[in-house]
Coordinates of C-alpha atoms in Angstrom, one line a residue:
Chain A
M1 CA 109.8 108.3 59.5
S2 CA 107.4 110.0 57.0
D3 CA 106.2 113.5 57.7
A4 CA 103.3 115.6 56.3
S5 CA 105.2 116.4 53.2
G6 CA 105.9 112.8 52.4
E7 CA 109.6 113.1 53.2
Q8 CA 111.1 110.1 55.0
L9 CA 114.1 109.4 57.3
A10 CA 114.2 106.1 59.1
V11 CA 116.7 104.0 61.0
F12 CA 116.5 100.2 61.6
L13 CA 118.6 97.7 63.4
S14 CA 119.8 94.4 61.9
G15 CA 117.0 91.8 61.9
N16 CA 114.8 94.4 63.6
R17 CA 116.1 93.2 66.9
A18 CA 115.6 95.2 70.0
A19 CA 118.1 93.6 72.3
F20 CA 121.8 92.7 72.0
A21 CA 124.6 91.3 74.1
P22 CA 127.6 93.4 75.0
G23 CA 130.3 93.1 72.3
E24 CA 127.9 92.2 69.5
R25 CA 128.2 93.8 66.2
I26 CA 125.1 95.7 65.1
E27 CA 124.2 96.7 61.6
V28 CA 122.3 100.0 61.2
A29 CA 120.2 100.6 58.1
V30 CA 119.5 104.2 57.3
L31 CA 116.8 105.1 54.7
W32 CA 115.9 108.5 53.4
A33 CA 113.7 110.1 50.8
L34 CA 113.9 113.9 51.1
A35 CA 113.1 116.9 49.0
R36 CA 116.8 117.8 48.8
A37 CA 119.9 115.6 49.0
P38 CA 120.8 115.7 52.7
G39 CA 124.6 115.9 52.0
T40 CA 125.8 114.4 55.3
I41 CA 123.9 112.1 57.6
D42 CA 125.5 111.3 61.0
V43 CA 124.8 107.9 62.5
R44 CA 125.4 108.0 66.3
L45 CA 125.6 105.2 68.8
F46 CA 124.8 106.5 72.2
W47 CA 123.4 105.6 75.6
T48 CA 121.2 107.9 77.8
T49 CA 119.6 107.8 81.2
R50 CA 115.9 108.4 81.6
G51 CA 113.9 109.0 84.7
K52 CA 113.4 111.4 87.5
G53 CA 116.7 113.2 87.2
T54 CA 118.5 115.1 84.6
E55 CA 119.4 113.0 81.5
D56 CA 123.0 111.9 81.1
V57 CA 124.0 111.2 77.5
E58 CA 127.2 109.7 76.1
L59 CA 128.1 109.5 72.5
V60 CA 129.9 106.2 72.1
E61 CA 130.7 106.1 68.3
Q62 CA 129.8 108.0 65.3
A63 CA 129.8 107.2 61.5
R64 CA 129.1 109.4 58.6
I65 CA 127.1 108.9 55.4
D66 CA 127.7 111.1 52.4
A67 CA 124.2 111.3 51.0
T68 CA 124.4 113.1 47.7
A69 CA 121.1 111.7 46.3
V70 CA 117.6 112.7 47.5
A71 CA 116.8 109.1 48.3
G72 CA 118.9 106.2 49.3
E73 CA 119.8 103.5 51.8
E74 CA 123.1 103.0 53.5
R75 CA 124.3 100.6 56.2
R76 CA 126.9 101.2 59.0
T77 CA 128.1 98.7 61.6
F78 CA 129.1 99.3 65.2
T79 CA 130.6 97.0 67.8
L80 CA 128.8 97.4 71.0
P81 CA 131.1 98.0 74.0
E82 CA 131.1 95.7 77.1
A83 CA 129.4 98.3 79.3
P84 CA 127.3 100.0 80.4
W85 CA 124.4 97.5 80.4
S86 CA 120.8 98.5 80.0
F87 CA 118.9 98.6 83.3
S88 CA 115.8 100.0 84.8
G89 CA 114.7 100.9 88.3
K90 CA 112.0 103.2 89.6
L91 CA 114.2 106.3 89.5
I92 CA 116.5 105.7 86.5
S93 CA 116.8 103.6 83.3
L94 CA 119.8 103.4 81.1
V95 CA 118.8 103.1 77.4
W96 CA 121.0 102.4 74.3
G97 CA 120.1 103.9 71.0
V98 CA 121.1 104.8 67.5
E99 CA 120.3 108.2 66.1
V100 CA 120.6 109.5 62.6
V101 CA 120.8 113.2 62.1
V102 CA 120.8 115.2 58.8
A103 CA 123.6 117.6 59.4
S104 CA 122.2 120.4 57.3
T105 CA 118.7 120.5 58.8
G106 CA 119.0 118.8 62.2
R107 CA 116.2 116.4 61.3
A108 CA 116.7 113.3 63.4
E109 CA 115.3 109.8 63.9
R110 CA 116.4 107.3 66.5
C111 CA 115.7 103.7 67.6
E112 CA 116.4 102.4 71.1
F113 CA 117.5 98.9 72.2
V114 CA 118.8 96.9 75.1
V115 CA 122.5 96.0 75.6
A116 CA 122.9 93.5 78.4
P117 CA 124.1 90.0 79.1
G118 CA 121.5 87.6 77.7
A119 CA 120.1 90.5 75.7
E120 CA 117.7 91.2 78.6
E121 CA 117.4 94.5 80.4
I122 CA 118.5 94.3 84.0
R123 CA 115.6 95.2 86.4
L124 CA 116.9 96.7 89.6
H125 CA 113.8 96.0 91.7
E126 CA 114.4 92.2 91.2
F127 CA 117.5 92.6 93.3
T128 CA 116.1 95.0 95.9
T129 CA 112.6 93.5 96.6
R130 CA 113.3 89.8 96.5
P131 CA 112.4 88.3 99.9
A132 CA 115.3 87.1 102.0
G133 CA 115.8 83.3 101.8
P134 CA 116.1 81.0 104.8
G135 CA 119.0 81.5 107.1
Chain B
M1 CA 107.3 98.0 88.7
L2 CA 107.1 100.8 86.2
P3 CA 110.5 101.3 84.7
A4 CA 111.8 104.8 84.9
R5 CA 112.1 105.0 81.1
D6 CA 108.3 104.5 80.8
N7 CA 107.3 106.8 83.6
P8 CA 105.0 109.4 81.9
F9 CA 106.6 112.1 84.1
A10 CA 110.2 111.2 83.3
V11 CA 112.3 114.3 82.7
H12 CA 112.9 113.6 79.0
R13 CA 109.2 113.7 78.5
V14 CA 108.6 116.7 80.6
L15 CA 111.3 118.6 78.7
R16 CA 109.5 118.1 75.5
Q17 CA 106.8 120.4 76.8
R18 CA 107.6 123.9 75.7
Y19 CA 106.6 127.3 77.1
R20 CA 102.9 128.0 76.5
L21 CA 102.9 131.3 74.6
D22 CA 100.8 131.7 71.4
E23 CA 102.0 133.7 68.3
S24 CA 100.5 137.0 69.5
G25 CA 102.3 136.5 72.8
W26 CA 105.6 135.9 71.1
A27 CA 105.0 139.0 68.9
A28 CA 104.3 141.1 71.9
L29 CA 107.4 139.8 73.8
L30 CA 109.7 140.4 70.8
A31 CA 108.2 143.9 70.3
R32 CA 108.8 144.7 74.0
L33 CA 112.4 143.5 73.7
D34 CA 112.9 145.9 70.8
A35 CA 111.2 148.7 72.6
Q36 CA 113.5 148.2 75.6
G37 CA 116.6 148.5 73.5
G38 CA 117.2 144.7 73.5
R39 CA 117.2 144.4 77.3
G40 CA 114.8 142.3 79.3
A41 CA 114.3 140.0 82.3
I42 CA 112.2 136.9 82.3
V43 CA 111.0 136.9 85.9
G44 CA 109.4 134.1 87.8
P45 CA 109.8 131.8 90.8
H46 CA 111.4 128.3 90.7
G47 CA 109.6 125.9 88.3
S48 CA 107.6 128.5 86.5
G49 CA 109.2 128.0 83.0
K50 CA 111.8 130.7 82.8
T51 CA 114.5 128.5 81.4
T52 CA 112.1 126.9 79.0
L53 CA 111.0 130.3 77.7
L54 CA 114.6 131.4 77.4
E55 CA 115.4 128.3 75.4
D56 CA 112.4 128.9 73.1
L57 CA 113.4 132.5 72.6
A58 CA 116.8 131.5 71.2
P59 CA 115.6 130.1 67.8
R60 CA 113.1 133.0 67.4
L61 CA 116.0 135.5 67.8
E62 CA 118.2 133.5 65.4
S63 CA 115.4 133.5 62.8
R64 CA 115.5 137.3 63.1
G65 CA 119.2 137.4 62.3
W66 CA 120.6 137.5 65.8
R67 CA 123.7 135.5 66.8
V68 CA 122.6 133.9 70.0
H69 CA 124.9 133.0 72.9
V70 CA 123.7 131.3 76.0
L71 CA 125.3 131.7 79.4
R72 CA 124.2 129.4 82.3
I73 CA 125.1 130.4 85.8
S74 CA 124.5 127.5 88.1
A75 CA 123.1 127.8 91.7
E76 CA 126.0 125.6 92.8
E77 CA 128.9 127.8 91.5
R78 CA 127.2 131.2 91.4
V79 CA 130.0 132.7 89.4
I80 CA 130.3 134.0 85.9
P81 CA 132.5 131.6 83.9
Q82 CA 135.9 133.1 83.2
A83 CA 135.8 131.8 79.7
F84 CA 132.9 134.1 79.0
L85 CA 134.6 137.2 80.6
R86 CA 137.8 136.6 78.8
Q87 CA 136.7 135.4 75.4
M88 CA 133.1 135.9 74.6
A89 CA 132.3 139.2 76.2
P90 CA 134.9 141.3 74.3
S91 CA 133.7 139.9 70.9
L92 CA 130.0 140.8 71.4
G93 CA 128.5 143.2 68.9
A94 CA 125.3 144.8 67.7
R95 CA 123.8 141.6 66.2
D96 CA 124.8 139.4 69.2
A97 CA 122.1 138.4 71.7
L98 CA 123.3 137.2 75.0
L99 CA 120.8 135.0 76.9
I100 CA 121.7 134.4 80.6
D101 CA 120.0 131.7 82.6
G102 CA 120.3 132.2 86.4
A103 CA 121.1 135.9 86.5
E104 CA 120.2 136.2 90.1
Q105 CA 123.1 133.8 91.1
P106 CA 126.0 136.2 91.0
G107 CA 126.2 139.1 93.5
L108 CA 125.1 142.6 92.4
A109 CA 128.7 143.8 91.8
A110 CA 129.5 140.7 89.6
W111 CA 126.2 141.3 87.7
W112 CA 126.9 144.9 86.9
S113 CA 130.4 143.9 85.9
L114 CA 128.9 141.4 83.5
C115 CA 126.5 144.0 82.1
L116 CA 129.4 146.4 81.5
R117 CA 131.3 143.7 79.6
A118 CA 128.3 142.8 77.6
R119 CA 127.2 146.4 76.9
R120 CA 128.0 146.1 73.2
A121 CA 125.7 143.1 72.8
G122 CA 122.6 144.1 70.8
A123 CA 120.3 142.1 73.1
L124 CA 120.7 140.9 76.7
V125 CA 117.9 138.7 78.2
A126 CA 118.2 137.1 81.5
T127 CA 116.1 134.9 83.8
V128 CA 115.7 136.1 87.4
H129 CA 113.5 135.3 90.3
R130 CA 112.7 138.9 91.1
P131 CA 112.5 142.1 88.9
G132 CA 115.2 144.7 89.2
R133 CA 118.3 143.7 87.3
L134 CA 116.9 144.4 83.8
P135 CA 113.6 145.9 82.5
L136 CA 110.8 143.4 82.8
L137 CA 110.3 141.4 79.5
H138 CA 108.0 138.6 80.7
C139 CA 106.6 137.4 84.0
C140 CA 106.2 133.6 84.2
V141 CA 103.1 132.6 86.1
T142 CA 101.7 129.2 86.7
S143 CA 98.2 128.0 87.6
P144 CA 96.4 124.7 88.4
E145 CA 95.0 124.9 84.8
L146 CA 98.5 125.0 83.3
L147 CA 99.5 122.1 85.5
R148 CA 96.5 120.1 84.3
A149 CA 97.3 121.0 80.7
L150 CA 100.8 119.7 81.1
V151 CA 99.7 116.5 82.6
V152 CA 97.2 115.9 79.8
A153 CA 100.0 116.7 77.3
L154 CA 102.0 114.0 79.0
G155 CA 99.2 111.5 78.3
E156 CA 97.8 111.4 81.8
T157 CA 94.9 112.9 83.7
L158 CA 94.6 115.1 86.7
G159 CA 91.3 116.2 88.3
P160 CA 90.6 119.9 88.8
A161 CA 90.6 119.6 92.6
E162 CA 93.8 117.5 92.5
A163 CA 95.4 120.1 90.3
V164 CA 94.5 122.9 92.7
A165 CA 95.9 121.0 95.7
L166 CA 99.1 119.9 94.0
H167 CA 99.7 123.4 92.6
A168 CA 99.2 124.8 96.1
R169 CA 101.3 122.2 97.8
H170 CA 104.3 123.1 95.6
R171 CA 103.6 126.9 95.7
G172 CA 103.2 127.0 91.9
N173 CA 106.5 125.2 91.2
L174 CA 105.4 122.9 88.3
R175 CA 108.8 121.1 88.2
E176 CA 108.2 119.9 91.8
A177 CA 104.6 119.1 91.2
L178 CA 105.5 116.9 88.2
R179 CA 108.2 115.2 90.3
E180 CA 105.5 114.3 92.8
L181 CA 103.4 112.9 90.0
Y182 CA 106.5 110.9 88.9
D183 CA 106.8 109.4 92.3
A184 CA 103.1 108.6 92.4
A185 CA 103.3 106.9 89.0
A186 CA 106.4 104.9 90.0
A187 CA 104.7 103.8 93.2
R188 CA 101.5 102.8 91.3
G189 CA 103.6 100.8 88.8
G190 CA 101.9 98.7 86.1
I191 CA 101.3 99.6 82.5
T192 CA 100.8 103.2 81.5
S193 CA 98.1 104.3 79.2
S194 CA 100.7 105.0 76.5
E195 CA 102.1 101.5 76.7
A196 CA 98.6 100.0 76.5
G197 CA 98.0 102.0 73.3
V198 CA 95.2 104.0 74.8

């Protein structure tokens, strides 16, 4: 996104969607307008845990953009794996994301999304707090 | 239910909070390190910000031309990694700064052995719970006011009396105090102020 100097680095997902099914292909659009040509921009597909405990992060796939102009737009595609699925409970969530990092400066932007069957995050409490049925 | 990812006290949010030291504080700390021949201990109890301060020290040393190496000694293993002893230690020189997190974990003999191997490093800074292993560089102290400031920075509120009680209950351990607030937020559930756009 834009900073105080007017420089911009942004990442968007295809169709501005925020949820996908496992195995889907996603297109990642990277836009930049920086004071200097960034040289190399890394595009990283990852998942991370969030919550009460230490974060666990896994880099799933990485693509590279050779960005020799001060401003530009590039797209990269990834095929989402079948697992792990996005989920949330009280203590831990698993979140998918795409991060773009300018290799020379470390400047980064990311967007997060859901990967789960039906493109809907699994809520753990729905399985643990549902009242027992008859019998 | 409040999903863990949206809990205002989730670890990824807490870790964004850095050690509260203003520029004059940093200048004094770095001057003290120079005056002590590049040796210093960051001293404080559990949850007082020692590791955070050590992490924040690294880029400041790098910007002054140091090559920074970080060695973490876990409470579970309590040993100095062999890779450090065999590979890194012999290569340390006058512009190398070795930052050790958890220096109280190895026994005294192992600690002095480490110091001997790292003697050529221009700087050696370590976090410890008690003074003694290196000259004092900085003492990490917490307070109810600091706890309140952290809670506010995380987008939540905490009354003064609540802060005093919480701080006392955890004996100044801010990490544990924030964990209690995590549990309280999770139990409360609902929409957080940040989600509501407040």
